[in-house]
Coordinates of C-alpha atoms in Angstrom, one line a residue:
G1362 CA -83.8 103.1 78.0
A1363 CA -80.5 104.8 78.8
E1364 CA -79.5 104.7 75.1
Q1365 CA -82.5 106.8 74.1
R1366 CA -81.5 109.5 76.6
E1367 CA -80.1 112.7 75.1
K1368 CA -76.3 112.7 75.5
Q1369 CA -76.2 115.8 77.5
Y1370 CA -78.6 114.3 80.0
R1371 CA -77.0 110.9 80.5
A1372 CA -75.2 110.2 83.7
H1373 CA -71.4 110.2 83.3
Q1374 CA -69.4 108.6 86.1
G1375 CA -66.4 110.9 85.5
F1376 CA -68.6 113.9 86.3
G1377 CA -70.5 112.4 89.3
D1378 CA -68.4 114.7 91.5
H1379 CA -69.4 118.0 89.8
R1380 CA -66.8 120.1 91.6
G1381 CA -64.1 119.6 89.0
G1382 CA -63.2 122.6 86.9
V1383 CA -65.5 124.8 89.0
T1384 CA -64.2 127.9 90.8
G1385 CA -66.2 130.4 92.8
A1386 CA -69.4 128.3 93.0
H1387 CA -70.4 126.0 95.9
T1388 CA -71.5 122.5 94.9
Y1389 CA -74.0 120.3 96.9
F1390 CA -74.2 116.5 97.0
Y1391 CA -77.4 114.6 97.5
A1392 CA -77.3 112.3 100.5
D1393 CA -81.0 111.9 101.3
E1394 CA -84.2 113.9 101.8
A1395 CA -83.3 114.7 105.5
K1396 CA -80.1 116.4 104.2
C1397 CA -82.2 118.5 101.8
D1398 CA -84.4 119.5 104.8
Q1399 CA -81.2 120.6 106.7
H1400 CA -80.1 122.7 103.7
M1401 CA -83.6 124.3 103.7
E1402 CA -83.2 125.2 107.4
T1403 CA -79.8 126.8 106.7
F1404 CA -81.3 128.9 103.9
L1405 CA -84.1 130.0 106.3
H1406 CA -81.4 131.2 108.7
C1407 CA -79.7 133.1 105.8
I1408 CA -83.0 134.8 104.9
D1409 CA -83.5 135.8 108.6
A1410 CA -79.9 137.1 108.8
S1411 CA -80.3 139.1 105.5
S1412 CA -83.6 140.6 106.9
G1413 CA -81.9 141.6 110.1
S1414 CA -78.9 143.3 108.5
S1415 CA -80.4 145.4 105.7
E1416 CA -83.6 146.6 104.1
D1417 CA -84.5 145.0 100.8
G1418 CA -81.8 142.4 101.3
F1419 CA -81.0 139.4 99.2
S1420 CA -80.5 135.8 99.9
A1421 CA -79.3 133.1 97.5
I1422 CA -80.4 129.4 97.3
K1423 CA -79.4 126.5 95.1
L1424 CA -81.9 123.9 94.0
T1425 CA -79.4 121.1 93.9
A1426 CA -79.3 121.6 97.7
L1427 CA -83.1 121.0 97.9
A1428 CA -83.5 118.1 95.5
R1429 CA -82.0 114.9 94.1
P1430 CA -79.9 116.1 91.1
Q1431 CA -80.8 113.1 89.0
F1432 CA -84.4 114.3 89.1
L1433 CA -83.4 117.8 87.8
V1434 CA -81.4 116.1 85.0
R1435 CA -84.4 114.0 83.9
F1436 CA -86.8 116.9 84.1
S1437 CA -84.4 119.1 82.1
E1438 CA -84.2 116.5 79.3
V1439 CA -88.0 116.4 79.0
L1440 CA -88.2 120.2 78.8
V1441 CA -85.5 120.4 76.2
K1442 CA -87.0 117.6 74.0
W1443 CA -90.4 119.3 74.1
R1444 CA -88.9 122.7 73.1
R1445 CA -86.9 121.0 70.3
F1446 CA -90.0 119.3 68.9
F1447 CA -91.6 122.8 68.6
H1448 CA -88.6 124.1 66.7
Q1449 CA -88.5 121.0 64.5
M1450 CA -92.2 121.7 63.4
A1451 CA -91.4 125.4 63.0
A1452 CA -88.6 124.5 60.6
E1453 CA -91.1 122.3 58.6
Q1454 CA -93.3 125.4 58.4
G1455 CA -90.4 127.4 56.9
Q1456 CA -89.4 129.2 60.1
A1457 CA -86.0 127.7 60.8
G1458 CA -83.6 130.1 62.6
W1459 CA -86.3 132.6 63.5
A1460 CA -86.2 134.5 66.8
V1461 CA -87.9 132.6 69.5
L1462 CA -90.8 135.0 70.1
D1463 CA -91.3 135.5 66.3
T1464 CA -91.8 131.7 65.7
K1465 CA -95.5 130.8 65.5
L1466 CA -97.0 127.5 64.3
E1467 CA -100.3 127.7 62.4
V1468 CA -102.7 125.6 64.4
E1469 CA -104.2 123.9 61.3
K1470 CA -100.8 122.8 60.1
L1471 CA -99.7 121.8 63.6
Q1472 CA -102.7 119.5 63.9
E1473 CA -102.1 118.0 60.5
A1474 CA -98.4 117.4 61.3
L1475 CA -99.3 115.7 64.7
A1476 CA -101.8 113.5 62.9
N1477 CA -99.3 112.7 60.0
L1478 CA -96.6 111.8 62.5
G1479 CA -99.0 109.4 64.3
I1480 CA -98.7 111.3 67.6
V1481 CA -102.4 112.1 68.1
S1482 CA -105.4 112.3 65.8
K1483 CA -106.8 115.6 64.7
A1484 CA -109.8 115.2 67.0
E1485 CA -107.4 114.5 70.0
S1486 CA -105.2 117.5 69.3
Q1487 CA -108.3 119.8 69.0
Q1488 CA -109.0 118.8 72.6
W1489 CA -105.5 120.1 73.5
F1490 CA -106.8 123.6 72.8
T1491 CA -110.3 123.4 74.5
G1492 CA -110.6 125.3 77.7
K1493 CA -107.3 127.1 77.2
N1494 CA -106.5 130.4 75.6
V1495 CA -104.1 128.7 73.4
G1496 CA -104.3 128.7 69.6
T1497 CA -107.3 131.1 69.6
S1498 CA -105.4 133.5 67.3
G1499 CA -104.9 130.6 64.9
T1500 CA -101.2 130.3 65.9
V1501 CA -99.2 128.8 68.7
D1502 CA -95.9 130.3 69.9
L1503 CA -93.3 128.7 72.3
L1504 CA -95.0 130.0 75.4
D1505 CA -98.3 128.5 74.3
W1506 CA -96.5 125.3 73.5
N1507 CA -94.9 125.2 77.0
S1508 CA -98.3 125.6 78.6
L1509 CA -99.6 122.7 76.6
F1510 CA -96.8 120.6 78.0
D1511 CA -98.0 121.3 81.6
S1512 CA -101.4 119.7 81.0
H1513 CA -100.3 116.9 78.7
T1514 CA -97.5 115.4 80.8
K1515 CA -100.3 114.5 83.2
L1516 CA -102.0 112.3 80.5
S1517 CA -102.5 108.6 81.4
R1518 CA -100.5 107.5 78.4
P1519 CA -97.0 109.0 77.7
L1520 CA -96.9 111.5 74.9
L1521 CA -94.9 110.3 71.9
I1522 CA -92.6 112.6 69.9
P1523 CA -90.3 111.8 67.0
N1524 CA -86.6 111.2 67.4
R1525 CA -85.0 113.2 64.6
K1526 CA -82.1 110.8 64.2
T1527 CA -84.0 107.5 64.1
G1528 CA -87.3 108.8 62.8
Q1529 CA -89.0 106.6 65.4
L1530 CA -91.7 107.8 67.9
E1531 CA -90.4 107.7 71.5
P1532 CA -92.1 108.5 74.8
L1533 CA -91.3 112.1 75.8
L1534 CA -91.6 111.1 79.4
S1535 CA -91.2 107.6 80.8
R1536 CA -93.5 108.0 83.8
F1537 CA -91.9 109.4 86.9
S1538 CA -91.7 106.7 89.6
K1539 CA -93.7 107.3 92.8
E1540 CA -90.5 108.1 94.6
E1541 CA -89.5 110.7 92.0
E1542 CA -93.0 112.3 92.1
L1543 CA -92.5 112.5 95.9
Q1544 CA -89.1 114.1 95.5
M1545 CA -90.5 116.7 93.1
K1546 CA -93.4 117.4 95.6
R1547 CA -90.9 117.8 98.5
M1548 CA -88.6 120.1 96.5
L1549 CA -91.6 122.4 95.6
Q1550 CA -92.6 122.4 99.2
R1551 CA -89.1 123.5 100.3
M1552 CA -89.1 126.2 97.7
D1553 CA -92.5 127.3 98.9
V1554 CA -91.3 127.5 102.6
L1555 CA -88.3 129.6 101.5
A1556 CA -90.4 131.9 99.3
K1557 CA -92.9 132.5 102.1
R1558 CA -90.2 133.3 104.6
A1559 CA -88.6 135.7 102.1
M1560 CA -91.9 137.4 101.5
E1561 CA -92.6 137.8 105.3
K1562 CA -89.1 139.2 105.9
G1563 CA -88.9 141.5 102.9
V1564 CA -85.9 139.7 101.5
R1565 CA -85.4 139.0 97.8
L1566 CA -84.6 135.4 97.0
M1567 CA -82.2 134.6 94.2
V1568 CA -82.2 131.1 92.8
D1569 CA -78.7 130.4 91.6
A1570 CA -78.0 129.0 88.1
E1571 CA -76.1 125.7 87.9
Q1572 CA -74.7 123.3 85.3
S1573 CA -76.5 123.4 81.9
Y1574 CA -77.8 119.8 82.3
F1575 CA -79.7 120.9 85.5
Q1576 CA -80.6 124.4 84.3
P1577 CA -83.8 123.9 82.2
A1578 CA -85.5 122.3 85.3
I1579 CA -84.1 124.9 87.7
S1580 CA -85.3 127.7 85.6
R1581 CA -88.7 126.2 85.0
L1582 CA -89.3 125.6 88.7
T1583 CA -88.1 129.1 89.5
V1584 CA -90.6 130.6 87.0
E1585 CA -93.4 128.6 88.6
T1586 CA -92.4 130.1 92.0
Q1587 CA -92.2 133.6 90.4
R1588 CA -95.7 133.2 89.0
R1589 CA -97.0 132.7 92.6
F1590 CA -94.9 135.1 94.6
N1591 CA -94.0 138.0 92.2
R1592 CA -97.6 139.3 91.9
S1593 CA -97.0 142.7 93.4
Q1594 CA -93.2 142.9 93.7
P1595 CA -90.2 140.9 92.6
I1596 CA -89.5 138.5 95.5
I1597 CA -88.0 135.6 93.5
Y1598 CA -85.1 136.3 91.1
N1599 CA -84.1 133.8 88.4
T1600 CA -80.4 133.7 87.3
Y1601 CA -79.3 133.7 83.7
Q1602 CA -75.8 132.7 82.6
C1603 CA -74.7 134.8 79.7
Y1604 CA -72.0 132.5 78.6
L1605 CA -74.7 130.1 77.4
K1606 CA -75.7 130.3 73.7
E1607 CA -79.4 130.1 74.8
A1608 CA -79.2 133.0 77.3
Y1609 CA -81.0 135.7 75.2
N1610 CA -83.8 133.4 74.1
N1611 CA -84.3 132.3 77.8
V1612 CA -84.4 135.9 79.0
T1613 CA -86.8 137.2 76.3
G1614 CA -89.1 134.2 76.7
D1615 CA -89.5 134.6 80.4
V1616 CA -89.9 138.4 80.2
E1617 CA -92.7 137.9 77.7
L1618 CA -94.4 135.3 79.9
S1619 CA -94.3 137.8 82.9
R1620 CA -95.9 140.4 80.6
R1621 CA -98.7 138.1 79.6
E1622 CA -99.4 136.9 83.1
G1623 CA -98.9 140.2 84.8
W1624 CA -96.2 139.3 87.4
H1625 CA -92.9 141.0 88.2
F1626 CA -89.8 139.8 86.4
G1627 CA -86.8 139.6 88.7
T1628 CA -83.4 138.5 87.4
K1629 CA -79.7 138.2 88.3
L1630 CA -77.4 138.3 85.3
V1631 CA -74.1 136.5 85.5
R1632 CA -71.5 135.4 83.0
G1633 CA -71.2 131.9 84.4
A1634 CA -69.1 129.7 86.7
Y1635 CA -68.9 126.2 85.2
M1636 CA -67.2 126.8 81.8
E1637 CA -64.2 124.4 82.0
Q1638 CA -66.4 121.6 83.3
E1639 CA -69.1 122.2 80.8
R1640 CA -66.6 122.1 77.9
E1641 CA -64.8 119.0 79.1
R1642 CA -68.1 117.2 79.6
A1643 CA -69.5 118.1 76.2
A1644 CA -66.2 117.0 74.5
Q1645 CA -66.1 113.7 76.4
M1646 CA -69.8 112.8 75.8
G1647 CA -70.0 114.1 72.3
Y1648 CA -72.7 116.8 72.4
E1649 CA -72.5 120.5 71.3
D1650 CA -70.7 122.8 73.7
P1651 CA -73.5 124.9 75.3
I1652 CA -71.0 127.8 76.0
N1653 CA -70.4 130.8 73.7
P1654 CA -67.2 130.3 71.7
N1655 CA -65.2 133.2 73.2
Y1656 CA -65.1 135.9 75.8
E1657 CA -66.2 138.6 73.4
K1658 CA -69.4 136.7 72.5
T1659 CA -70.2 136.3 76.2
N1660 CA -69.7 140.0 76.8
E1661 CA -72.0 140.7 73.8
M1662 CA -74.6 138.3 75.2
Y1663 CA -74.4 139.9 78.6
H1664 CA -75.0 143.4 77.3
R1665 CA -77.7 142.3 75.0
C1666 CA -79.7 140.5 77.8
L1667 CA -79.0 143.4 80.2
D1668 CA -80.2 146.0 77.7
Y1669 CA -83.4 144.1 77.0
V1670 CA -84.2 144.0 80.8
L1671 CA -83.4 147.7 81.2
E1672 CA -85.7 148.6 78.4
E1673 CA -88.4 146.5 80.1
I1674 CA -87.8 148.3 83.4
K1675 CA -88.3 151.7 81.6
H1676 CA -91.5 150.6 79.8
S1677 CA -93.3 148.5 82.3
Q1678 CA -91.7 149.2 85.8
K1679 CA -92.4 145.5 86.4
A1680 CA -88.9 144.2 86.1
S1681 CA -85.8 144.3 88.3
V1682 CA -82.2 143.2 87.7
M1683 CA -79.1 142.5 89.7
V1684 CA -76.0 143.1 87.6
A1685 CA -73.7 140.5 89.1
S1686 CA -70.4 141.4 87.5
H1687 CA -66.8 142.2 88.3
N1688 CA -66.4 143.7 84.8
E1689 CA -65.8 147.5 84.8
D1690 CA -67.0 148.0 81.3
T1691 CA -70.3 146.2 82.1
V1692 CA -70.8 148.4 85.2
K1693 CA -70.1 151.5 83.1
F1694 CA -72.4 150.3 80.3
T1695 CA -75.2 149.8 82.9
L1696 CA -74.8 153.2 84.4
R1697 CA -74.8 154.9 81.0
R1698 CA -77.9 153.0 79.9
M1699 CA -79.7 153.8 83.2
M1700 CA -79.0 157.5 82.5
E1701 CA -80.2 157.3 78.9
L1702 CA -83.4 155.5 79.9
G1703 CA -84.1 157.7 82.9
I1704 CA -83.8 154.9 85.5
H1705 CA -82.7 156.4 88.8
P1706 CA -80.8 154.4 91.6
A1707 CA -83.6 155.5 94.0
D1708 CA -86.1 153.5 91.9
K1709 CA -84.4 150.3 93.3
K1710 CA -85.0 148.5 90.0
V1711 CA -81.3 148.0 89.3
C1712 CA -78.7 146.8 91.8
F1713 CA -75.1 145.5 91.5
G1714 CA -73.4 142.5 93.0
Q1715 CA -69.7 141.7 93.5
L1716 CA -68.0 139.1 95.7
L1717 CA -66.7 140.7 98.9
G1718 CA -63.2 142.1 98.4
M1719 CA -62.9 140.9 94.8
C1720 CA -63.3 144.2 93.0
D1721 CA -63.2 147.0 95.6
Q1722 CA -62.2 149.5 92.9
I1723 CA -65.7 149.0 91.3
T1724 CA -67.7 148.4 94.5
F1725 CA -66.7 151.5 96.5
P1726 CA -67.3 154.1 93.7
L1727 CA -70.6 152.4 93.0
G1728 CA -71.6 152.6 96.6
E1729 CA -70.8 156.3 96.7

């Protein structure tokens, strides 16, 4: 029921028009599936234009143009609840506040906890790990946990997880309706068409970040596309908003996943375009503001994420980054770190993006 929904992922009539308080970012509205197909055609023209005008060009897409936003909100809520459940159990194993990739649940204790909570019996949870390379080391980290989610959302009965506030077990996922399943299928097909065209034309496809209540789903679907299309080079780029408190955890988690699975990590790093609206919505609906408290913290987060990706480029050569910034200090920081790490512009692993005409005093010297 609606009351069991997480506050951040409930519909709010006042924010149905999600243009308010947003500057410098285009917003799409869902009319019907035919409109989504039209948007896809427009994006295909953009990819063709980018290919015709430059080598190794870029084209950007937005997932809210290709799908029903309500679906993205529902899917985001499920992903966030599943991740939170992992951290809840980690806290019970004495790992509260640990860095994401350092947090590991002991399989034995995990199975006991699941049985004690009445979620699944020990025998059932043991089946979770059969046929998967999960838990073979005796521990499960967040990436393993997410891969369990993939197979267990397809179970015939909904997976129950505890609600921390009420102590009651609640279904993680009320079954998607047939129409919602079709919408997801169609959206993945549209992404597939765009990714294939980008690959054919030698264009890198950037999936834009959007509001935080859409973002977990957008990011997850982008990673799924990266897994398929970034095998030999980075064609699909995910976008990380560094004004979000979760940015570093998101970047490091996805880089680690790309290492384990052997695909190329492509990212665009931005500060973020939805701050005023995000803050107002959080205040009105009574959930924690997802944005860093001040400008300095966002700068710190941007440089921390960027430095992590630059180190990955140096060590693996299987990562690429677009530094999408109008901030002179950030551009200078990037150039300095590239020199220190021995990353040359000709390697084409690092590129910069500014909006046309917005910061010519940065763009022109960079081009030279």
